Short mmCIF file of C-alpha atoms in Angstrom, two decimals:
data_model
loop_
_atom_site.label_atom_id
_atom_site.label_comp_id
_atom_site.label_asym_id
_atom_site.label_seq_id
_atom_site.Cartn_x
_atom_site.Cartn_y
_atom_site.Cartn_z
CA MET K 1 -27.72 130.70 28.60
CA SER K 2 -25.67 130.35 25.38
CA GLU K 3 -27.39 130.16 21.96
CA HIS K 4 -27.76 126.56 20.75
CA ILE K 5 -26.24 125.88 17.27
CA ALA K 6 -27.32 122.71 15.45
CA PRO K 7 -24.41 120.41 14.65
CA THR K 8 -25.26 120.51 10.95
CA ARG K 9 -25.26 124.33 10.70
CA THR K 10 -21.90 125.14 12.29
CA PRO K 11 -19.72 127.80 10.64
CA ALA K 12 -17.40 125.06 9.37
CA PHE K 13 -20.35 123.19 7.90
CA GLU K 14 -21.66 126.39 6.21
CA ALA K 15 -18.17 127.03 4.76
CA ARG K 16 -18.01 123.50 3.32
CA LEU K 17 -21.52 123.77 1.95
CA LYS K 18 -20.73 127.11 0.28
CA LYS K 19 -17.54 125.67 -1.17
CA ARG K 20 -19.47 122.68 -2.59
CA TYR K 21 -22.12 124.92 -4.17
CA ALA K 22 -19.42 127.00 -5.72
CA ALA K 23 -17.73 123.87 -7.15
CA GLU K 24 -21.02 122.76 -8.62
CA LYS K 25 -21.61 126.13 -10.11
CA ARG K 26 -18.13 126.19 -11.68
CA PHE K 27 -18.72 122.69 -13.07
CA ARG K 28 -22.03 123.78 -14.66
CA SER K 29 -20.34 126.90 -16.03
CA LEU K 30 -17.55 124.80 -17.58
CA GLY K 31 -20.05 122.46 -19.15
CA LEU K 32 -22.04 125.35 -20.57
CA ALA K 33 -18.84 126.96 -21.85
CA ALA K 34 -17.88 123.68 -23.60
CA ILE K 35 -21.31 123.54 -25.28
CA VAL K 36 -21.16 127.22 -26.34
CA PHE K 37 -17.64 126.76 -27.69
CA SER K 38 -18.68 123.65 -29.66
CA VAL K 39 -21.74 125.38 -31.13
CA ALA K 40 -19.64 128.40 -32.02
CA VAL K 41 -17.08 126.26 -33.84
CA LEU K 42 -19.84 124.39 -35.61
CA ILE K 43 -21.53 127.65 -36.71
CA TYR K 44 -18.20 129.07 -37.89
CA LEU K 45 -17.44 125.90 -39.83
CA LEU K 46 -20.89 125.66 -41.48
CA GLY K 47 -20.95 129.41 -42.10
CA THR K 48 -17.55 129.41 -43.76
CA MET K 49 -18.37 126.38 -45.88
CA THR K 50 -21.72 127.85 -46.87
CA PHE K 51 -20.29 131.25 -47.71
CA ASN K 52 -17.51 129.82 -49.82
CA GLY K 53 -19.60 127.02 -51.25
CA ILE K 54 -22.35 129.23 -52.67
CA GLY K 55 -20.04 130.34 -55.43
CA GLY K 56 -19.15 126.72 -56.10
CA PHE K 57 -22.74 126.02 -57.26
CA GLN K 58 -22.45 128.77 -59.82
CA ARG K 59 -20.36 129.33 -62.92
CA ALA K 60 -19.61 132.19 -65.19
CA GLU K 61 -21.67 132.04 -68.43
CA VAL K 62 -21.92 134.18 -71.54
CA GLU K 63 -25.04 134.97 -73.50
CA VAL K 64 -25.06 133.52 -77.04
CA PRO K 65 -28.20 133.90 -79.22
CA ILE K 66 -28.34 131.30 -82.03
CA ASP K 67 -30.57 131.59 -85.07
CA PHE K 68 -30.99 127.99 -86.05
CA THR K 69 -32.89 128.88 -89.25
CA GLN K 70 -29.52 130.07 -90.64
CA ALA K 71 -27.59 127.11 -89.32
CA GLY K 72 -29.10 124.38 -91.52
CA LEU K 73 -29.20 121.80 -88.73
CA SER K 74 -31.49 118.80 -88.94
CA ALA K 75 -32.87 117.40 -85.67
CA ASP K 76 -35.15 114.48 -86.47
CA PRO K 77 -37.01 113.60 -83.25
CA ALA K 78 -36.45 109.87 -83.82
CA THR K 79 -32.71 110.36 -84.23
CA MET K 80 -32.56 112.64 -81.15
CA LYS K 81 -33.84 109.77 -78.97
CA THR K 82 -30.95 107.48 -80.00
CA PRO K 83 -27.51 107.39 -78.28
CA GLN K 84 -25.97 108.67 -81.54
CA ALA K 85 -27.83 112.04 -81.32
CA LEU K 86 -24.82 113.91 -80.00
CA GLN K 87 -22.55 112.50 -82.75
CA SER K 88 -25.13 113.40 -85.33
CA LEU K 89 -25.26 117.05 -84.27
CA GLN K 90 -21.50 117.20 -84.01
CA GLY K 91 -21.21 115.76 -87.56
CA GLN K 92 -23.54 118.51 -88.84
CA GLY K 93 -21.15 121.11 -87.59
CA LEU K 94 -22.89 122.23 -84.37
CA PRO K 95 -19.54 123.25 -82.66
CA GLU K 96 -18.77 125.58 -85.57
CA VAL K 97 -22.31 126.96 -85.53
CA VAL K 98 -22.03 127.76 -81.82
CA GLN K 99 -18.61 129.38 -82.36
CA TYR K 100 -19.93 131.48 -85.27
CA PHE K 101 -22.83 132.98 -83.30
CA ALA K 102 -20.60 133.42 -80.28
CA GLN K 103 -18.33 135.55 -82.38
CA GLU K 104 -21.32 137.50 -83.71
CA SER K 105 -22.55 138.22 -80.20
CA LEU K 106 -19.34 138.52 -78.10
CA GLY K 107 -16.79 139.53 -80.69
CA GLU K 108 -13.66 137.70 -81.65
CA ALA K 109 -12.00 138.03 -78.25
CA GLY K 110 -15.09 137.00 -76.37
CA ALA K 111 -15.85 134.01 -78.60
CA ALA K 112 -12.23 132.83 -78.09
CA GLU K 113 -13.02 132.54 -74.34
CA LEU K 114 -16.12 130.47 -74.82
CA GLY K 115 -15.84 127.11 -73.08
CA ALA K 116 -14.52 124.34 -75.33
CA GLN K 117 -17.39 122.04 -74.43
CA ALA K 118 -20.13 124.76 -74.59
CA TRP K 119 -21.58 123.29 -77.79
CA ARG K 120 -22.53 120.19 -75.84
CA ASP K 121 -24.99 122.25 -73.76
CA VAL K 122 -26.61 123.45 -76.99
CA ALA K 123 -26.68 119.86 -78.27
CA GLN K 124 -28.38 118.67 -75.07
CA ALA K 125 -31.00 121.40 -75.44
CA ILE K 126 -31.72 120.26 -79.04
CA ILE K 127 -31.91 116.64 -77.91
CA ASP K 128 -34.38 117.61 -75.20
CA ASP K 129 -36.49 119.69 -77.57
CA PRO K 130 -35.74 119.19 -81.33
CA SER K 131 -38.28 121.84 -82.29
CA ILE K 132 -35.91 124.66 -81.21
CA VAL K 133 -33.89 124.21 -84.45
CA ARG K 134 -36.83 125.87 -86.29
CA GLY K 135 -36.35 129.21 -84.62
CA GLU K 136 -33.99 131.48 -82.65
CA GLN K 137 -32.85 130.58 -79.14
CA THR K 138 -30.65 132.37 -76.58
CA PHE K 139 -28.27 130.22 -74.51
CA TRP K 140 -26.18 130.98 -71.47
CA LEU K 141 -23.05 128.96 -72.16
CA PRO K 142 -20.01 128.37 -69.93
CA ALA K 143 -17.10 130.70 -70.31
CA SER K 144 -13.54 129.49 -70.21
CA ALA K 145 -11.76 129.12 -66.91
CA ASP K 146 -9.52 132.14 -67.72
CA LEU K 147 -12.47 134.42 -68.46
CA ALA K 148 -14.24 133.17 -65.30
CA SER K 149 -11.13 134.19 -63.29
CA GLY K 150 -11.14 137.56 -65.01
CA TYR K 151 -14.78 138.01 -64.14
CA ALA K 152 -13.88 137.27 -60.52
CA GLY K 153 -11.26 139.98 -60.61
CA GLU K 154 -8.28 137.69 -60.97
CA GLY K 155 -5.96 136.59 -63.83
CA SER K 156 -4.55 138.78 -66.55
CA ARG K 157 -5.60 142.41 -66.95
CA GLU K 158 -6.67 141.80 -70.51
CA LEU K 159 -9.23 139.19 -69.46
CA GLN K 160 -10.41 141.32 -66.58
CA ALA K 161 -10.99 144.15 -69.03
CA LEU K 162 -12.81 141.78 -71.42
CA ALA K 163 -14.98 140.48 -68.56
CA ALA K 164 -15.80 144.06 -67.48
CA GLU K 165 -16.75 144.92 -71.08
CA LEU K 166 -19.03 141.90 -71.43
CA ASP K 167 -20.50 142.61 -67.95
CA SER K 168 -21.32 146.15 -68.91
CA ALA K 169 -23.06 144.85 -72.00
CA GLY K 170 -25.01 142.31 -69.86
CA LYS K 171 -23.53 139.36 -71.77
CA ILE K 172 -21.73 137.63 -68.83
CA ASP K 173 -23.09 136.55 -65.47
CA LYS K 174 -22.77 133.93 -62.76
CA ASN K 175 -25.69 131.56 -62.91
CA PHE K 176 -26.68 128.51 -60.92
CA ASP K 177 -24.97 125.53 -62.43
CA VAL K 178 -27.51 122.78 -62.53
CA GLY K 179 -25.06 120.54 -64.45
CA PHE K 180 -22.84 120.46 -61.33
CA PHE K 181 -25.09 117.75 -59.95
CA SER K 182 -25.01 115.67 -63.17
CA ARG K 183 -21.42 115.81 -64.36
CA ALA K 184 -18.23 114.16 -63.20
CA ASP K 185 -14.62 115.24 -62.78
CA ALA K 186 -12.92 117.43 -65.39
CA THR K 187 -9.78 119.46 -65.83
CA ASN K 188 -11.75 122.70 -66.17
CA PRO K 189 -13.48 124.09 -63.05
CA GLN K 190 -16.27 125.38 -65.27
CA GLN K 191 -16.99 121.81 -66.39
CA VAL K 192 -16.58 119.76 -63.20
CA GLY K 193 -19.48 118.10 -61.49
CA ILE K 194 -20.09 116.15 -58.30
CA TRP K 195 -22.37 113.39 -59.55
CA GLY K 196 -19.57 111.02 -60.43
CA ALA K 197 -18.02 111.18 -56.93
CA LEU K 198 -21.44 111.17 -55.22
CA LYS K 199 -22.49 108.06 -57.13
CA GLY K 200 -19.22 106.40 -56.28
CA SER K 201 -19.77 107.18 -52.58
CA MET K 202 -23.30 105.76 -52.74
CA LEU K 203 -22.20 102.56 -54.37
CA THR K 204 -19.30 102.16 -51.94
CA MET K 205 -21.56 102.75 -48.94
CA VAL K 206 -24.05 100.18 -50.22
CA VAL K 207 -21.33 97.51 -50.42
CA THR K 208 -20.00 98.55 -46.97
CA LEU K 209 -23.44 98.34 -45.37
CA LEU K 210 -24.39 95.03 -47.03
CA LEU K 211 -21.17 93.40 -45.77
CA ALA K 212 -20.57 95.05 -42.41
CA PHE K 213 -24.07 95.19 -40.94
CA PRO K 214 -25.18 91.53 -41.18
CA ILE K 215 -21.74 90.13 -40.32
CA GLY K 216 -21.29 92.57 -37.44
CA VAL K 217 -24.73 91.89 -35.97
CA LEU K 218 -24.34 88.10 -36.26
CA ALA K 219 -20.89 88.26 -34.65
CA ALA K 220 -22.28 90.34 -31.77
CA LEU K 221 -25.18 87.94 -31.30
CA TYR K 222 -22.91 84.92 -31.25
CA LEU K 223 -20.44 86.47 -28.77
CA GLU K 224 -23.18 87.51 -26.36
CA GLU K 225 -25.70 84.71 -26.62
CA TYR K 226 -23.89 81.57 -27.73
CA ALA K 227 -20.10 81.78 -27.33
CA PRO K 228 -18.62 79.89 -24.40
CA LYS K 229 -16.74 81.93 -21.84
CA ASN K 230 -13.11 80.76 -22.27
CA ARG K 231 -9.72 82.22 -23.17
CA TRP K 232 -10.39 81.90 -26.92
CA THR K 233 -13.53 84.00 -26.67
CA ASP K 234 -11.63 86.53 -24.60
CA LEU K 235 -8.92 86.65 -27.22
CA ILE K 236 -11.52 87.28 -29.97
CA GLU K 237 -13.21 90.01 -27.96
CA LEU K 238 -9.78 91.66 -27.33
CA SER K 239 -8.93 91.48 -31.00
CA ILE K 240 -12.21 93.10 -32.05
CA ASN K 241 -11.78 95.93 -29.52
CA ASN K 242 -8.29 96.52 -30.82
CA LEU K 243 -9.40 96.46 -34.46
CA ALA K 244 -11.83 99.32 -33.76
CA ALA K 245 -8.79 101.53 -32.84
CA VAL K 246 -6.48 100.50 -35.66
CA PRO K 247 -5.57 103.41 -38.05
CA SER K 248 -7.70 103.31 -41.13
CA ILE K 249 -4.75 103.15 -43.54
CA ILE K 250 -3.93 99.73 -42.15
CA PHE K 251 -7.26 98.47 -43.57
CA GLY K 252 -6.27 100.04 -46.90
CA LEU K 253 -3.06 98.01 -46.89
CA LEU K 254 -5.17 94.91 -46.07
CA GLY K 255 -7.46 95.69 -48.99
CA LEU K 256 -4.46 96.22 -51.28
CA ALA K 257 -2.84 92.96 -50.25
CA VAL K 258 -5.95 90.75 -50.24
CA PHE K 259 -8.78 92.14 -52.39
CA LEU K 260 -6.65 93.59 -55.23
CA THR K 261 -4.62 90.42 -55.32
CA LEU K 262 -7.77 88.33 -55.71
CA PHE K 263 -9.47 90.84 -58.06
CA PRO K 264 -6.66 92.76 -59.83
CA ASN K 265 -9.01 94.06 -62.62
CA LEU K 266 -11.28 95.81 -60.09
CA ARG K 267 -8.86 98.52 -59.04
CA SER K 268 -10.70 101.75 -58.12
CA ALA K 269 -14.05 99.95 -58.18
CA PRO K 270 -16.69 100.68 -55.49
CA VAL K 271 -16.96 96.98 -54.71
CA ILE K 272 -13.27 96.88 -53.58
CA GLY K 273 -13.69 100.16 -51.73
CA GLY K 274 -16.79 98.90 -50.00
CA MET K 275 -15.12 95.66 -48.97
CA THR K 276 -12.17 97.54 -47.54
CA LEU K 277 -14.35 100.02 -45.66
CA ALA K 278 -16.47 97.10 -44.36
CA LEU K 279 -13.40 95.70 -42.64
CA MET K 280 -12.98 99.06 -40.85
CA THR K 281 -16.69 99.43 -40.01
CA MET K 282 -17.34 95.93 -38.74
CA PRO K 283 -15.60 96.16 -35.31
CA VAL K 284 -17.55 99.32 -34.53
CA ILE K 285 -20.82 97.55 -35.27
CA VAL K 286 -19.80 94.46 -33.29
CA ILE K 287 -18.88 96.50 -30.15
CA ALA K 288 -22.01 98.63 -30.38
CA GLY K 289 -24.16 95.57 -30.97
CA ARG K 290 -22.72 93.69 -28.01
CA ASN K 291 -23.39 96.62 -25.69
CA ALA K 292 -26.98 96.90 -26.99
CA ILE K 293 -27.57 93.17 -26.51
CA LYS K 294 -26.14 93.31 -23.01
CA ALA K 295 -28.63 96.09 -22.18
CA VAL K 296 -31.63 93.83 -22.82
CA PRO K 297 -33.00 92.79 -19.39
CA PRO K 298 -32.43 89.09 -18.60
CA SER K 299 -36.09 88.90 -17.54
CA ILE K 300 -37.03 89.25 -21.27
CA ARG K 301 -35.08 86.12 -22.11
CA ASP K 302 -36.34 84.23 -19.02
CA GLY K 303 -39.97 85.11 -19.75
CA ALA K 304 -39.70 83.96 -23.38
CA LEU K 305 -38.06 80.69 -22.36
CA ALA K 306 -40.72 80.21 -19.67
CA VAL K 307 -43.47 80.25 -22.20
CA GLY K 308 -41.74 77.72 -24.47
CA ALA K 309 -39.71 79.77 -26.93
CA SER K 310 -36.63 78.17 -28.31
CA PRO K 311 -33.22 79.94 -27.86
CA VAL K 312 -33.27 81.04 -31.47
CA GLN K 313 -36.79 82.45 -31.09
CA VAL K 314 -35.68 84.27 -27.95
CA VAL K 315 -32.85 85.90 -29.88
CA PHE K 316 -34.65 86.82 -33.06
CA HIS K 317 -38.15 87.59 -31.60
CA HIS K 318 -37.14 89.39 -28.39
CA VAL K 319 -33.45 90.20 -27.92
CA LEU K 320 -32.57 91.43 -31.40
CA PRO K 321 -35.65 93.74 -31.84
CA LEU K 322 -34.98 95.32 -28.44
CA ALA K 323 -31.28 95.77 -29.18
CA LEU K 324 -31.79 97.02 -32.71
CA PRO K 325 -31.88 100.78 -31.82
CA GLY K 326 -28.50 100.51 -30.11
CA ILE K 327 -27.08 98.48 -33.01
CA LEU K 328 -28.32 101.06 -35.52
CA THR K 329 -26.67 103.76 -33.47
CA GLY K 330 -23.35 101.99 -33.76
CA THR K 331 -23.99 101.46 -37.49
CA ILE K 332 -24.53 105.20 -37.94
CA ILE K 333 -21.26 105.98 -36.27
CA GLY K 334 -19.41 103.36 -38.32
CA MET K 335 -20.93 104.38 -41.62
CA ALA K 336 -20.34 108.06 -40.95
CA ARG K 337 -16.70 107.30 -40.31
CA ALA K 338 -16.47 105.22 -43.47
CA LEU K 339 -18.12 107.94 -45.59
CA GLY K 340 -15.44 110.47 -44.64
CA GLU K 341 -12.42 108.13 -45.08
CA THR K 342 -9.81 108.72 -47.68
CA ALA K 343 -6.68 106.96 -46.37
CA PRO K 344 -7.77 103.35 -47.02
CA LEU K 345 -9.17 104.27 -50.43
CA LEU K 346 -5.88 105.83 -51.40
CA MET K 347 -4.23 102.42 -51.11
CA ILE K 348 -6.66 100.70 -53.46
CA GLY K 349 -6.41 103.27 -56.23
CA MET K 350 -9.54 105.36 -55.78
CA ARG K 351 -7.43 108.51 -56.03
CA ALA K 352 -8.16 108.57 -59.72
CA PHE K 353 -9.35 111.05 -62.35
CA VAL K 354 -12.68 109.56 -63.45
CA ALA K 355 -14.41 111.74 -66.00
CA THR K 356 -17.62 109.72 -66.22
CA PRO K 357 -19.96 108.51 -63.41
CA PRO K 358 -19.56 104.79 -62.64
CA ASP K 359 -22.00 102.48 -64.33
CA GLY K 360 -22.02 99.92 -61.51
CA PHE K 361 -20.15 98.37 -58.61
CA THR K 362 -17.24 97.24 -60.81
CA SER K 363 -16.70 100.45 -62.76
CA PRO K 364 -13.79 102.75 -61.97
CA ALA K 365 -14.98 105.41 -59.51
CA THR K 366 -13.89 107.88 -56.86
CA VAL K 367 -15.67 109.04 -53.75
CA LEU K 368 -16.65 112.42 -52.33
CA PRO K 369 -13.80 112.82 -49.76
CA MET K 370 -11.26 111.82 -52.42
CA GLN K 371 -12.76 114.27 -54.90
CA ILE K 372 -12.60 117.04 -52.35
CA PHE K 373 -8.93 116.23 -51.71
CA LEU K 374 -8.16 116.27 -55.43
CA TRP K 375 -9.91 119.58 -56.05
CA SER K 376 -8.32 121.15 -53.01
CA ASP K 377 -4.89 120.39 -54.49
CA GLU K 378 -5.63 122.49 -57.61
CA ILE K 379 -4.34 126.04 -57.83
CA ASP K 380 -7.20 127.45 -59.89
CA ARG K 381 -9.54 129.53 -57.75
CA GLY K 382 -12.49 127.94 -59.49
CA PHE K 383 -11.61 124.66 -57.91
CA VAL K 384 -11.47 126.30 -54.44
CA GLU K 385 -15.16 127.21 -54.72
CA ARG K 386 -15.99 123.83 -56.16
CA THR K 387 -14.23 122.21 -53.20
CA SER K 388 -16.43 124.09 -50.72
CA ALA K 389 -19.50 123.12 -52.70
CA ALA K 390 -18.43 119.47 -52.66
CA ILE K 391 -17.97 119.64 -48.85
CA ILE K 392 -21.57 120.95 -48.54
CA VAL K 393 -22.79 118.05 -50.70
CA LEU K 394 -20.84 115.64 -48.51
CA LEU K 395 -22.31 117.05 -45.32
CA LEU K 396 -25.82 116.89 -46.78
CA PHE K 397 -25.28 113.32 -47.84
CA LEU K 398 -24.03 112.48 -44.35
CA LEU K 399 -27.07 114.15 -42.70
CA LEU K 400 -29.44 112.40 -45.07
CA MET K 401 -27.86 109.01 -44.34
CA ASN K 402 -27.88 109.62 -40.64
CA GLY K 403 -31.45 110.94 -40.72
CA LEU K 404 -32.60 107.72 -42.47
CA ALA K 405 -30.81 105.56 -39.86
CA ILE K 406 -32.28 107.63 -36.95
CA TYR K 407 -35.73 107.28 -38.52
CA LEU K 408 -35.34 103.47 -38.77
CA ARG K 409 -33.93 103.35 -35.19
CA ASN K 410 -36.97 105.22 -33.84
CA LYS K 411 -39.34 103.18 -35.94
CA PHE K 412 -38.09 99.84 -34.60
CA GLU K 413 -37.49 101.06 -31.00
CA LYS K 414 -39.51 99.27 -28.41
CA LYS K 415 -40.03 100.56 -24.81
CA TRP K 416 -41.06 98.66 -21.80
#
């Protein structure tokens, strides 16, 4: 009597089963490899940016002790609280005082390489604490860009030798530059700061969010809940889907042709940048909003209508709260894209040298990606490190913005 073999366990079946398991194993391995590759690239990117960017948060400074009792400066506390305090100290000869004591401490060659704006740091210290003019104080003041390069082992041999001499005497060092977070753009890498561009990005994002979010959400609600199903609605939906894929520079051309024509005096202003980026962000929010609204179960609407709610109450009391997490996810994606854009902002003049932080939405400003682009175009090595530091600030700003949006999404999320 021959051995009975079940139809499902034949050799051919076993071979097919083995082949299928092997295919599934290869698929899992490929997926895992993709994840590992992505994580490795991310770690390399963040590691490189962090390694290069650490130097960008520092600057070369020289030690200058100043005996104010010999300087004859007057720092009346009432005057130091006024906007004219800096001019008062400058008029009393503070720049010459700083230069004199720098020459006493560093020698003639070292004093010549003191940063041209170093006296402003001393002035700010006096404004913060006028009582220091009654004694002796030691300051770490910014060196010139050439001496900073020499300290980094670059530039002329004379400056490298001078930096080595000051280093051996303990009179030059790289210190954490707190002012990097409070200054704006400058021509000297020792004097640049990120606050001007960061504030410009914040103001631009505020305008973008205030315009794109409500208009995008209302458009998505209308298209899903109220719009009749006809060819015009289909045409509008098709146009919105196409707008989401339009190259960003096209929106810059639109902003240049429309907004700057209407408001020619607001070139480089955050309000124009925000309006331009809102055009680019809005289709993303509309598409994400429509998908989120579609995902709300029809039974929610039917139940609300059954207990007497009006259509508007159904939308704003039930559909919108339940769709809000999905809408906020689309908003995060759109705002993150807008934060990193430079092409549309180039067209409206935000590629500008702005040496002071913007005072408001209508002041000339630039944004973080544009500032990174401008610094990366400089040949001075000091700007290379500052560029990496600015990229770190941009990433942190992006993470902070996304973290806030994710928190709001989770806070308003409702489960059933």
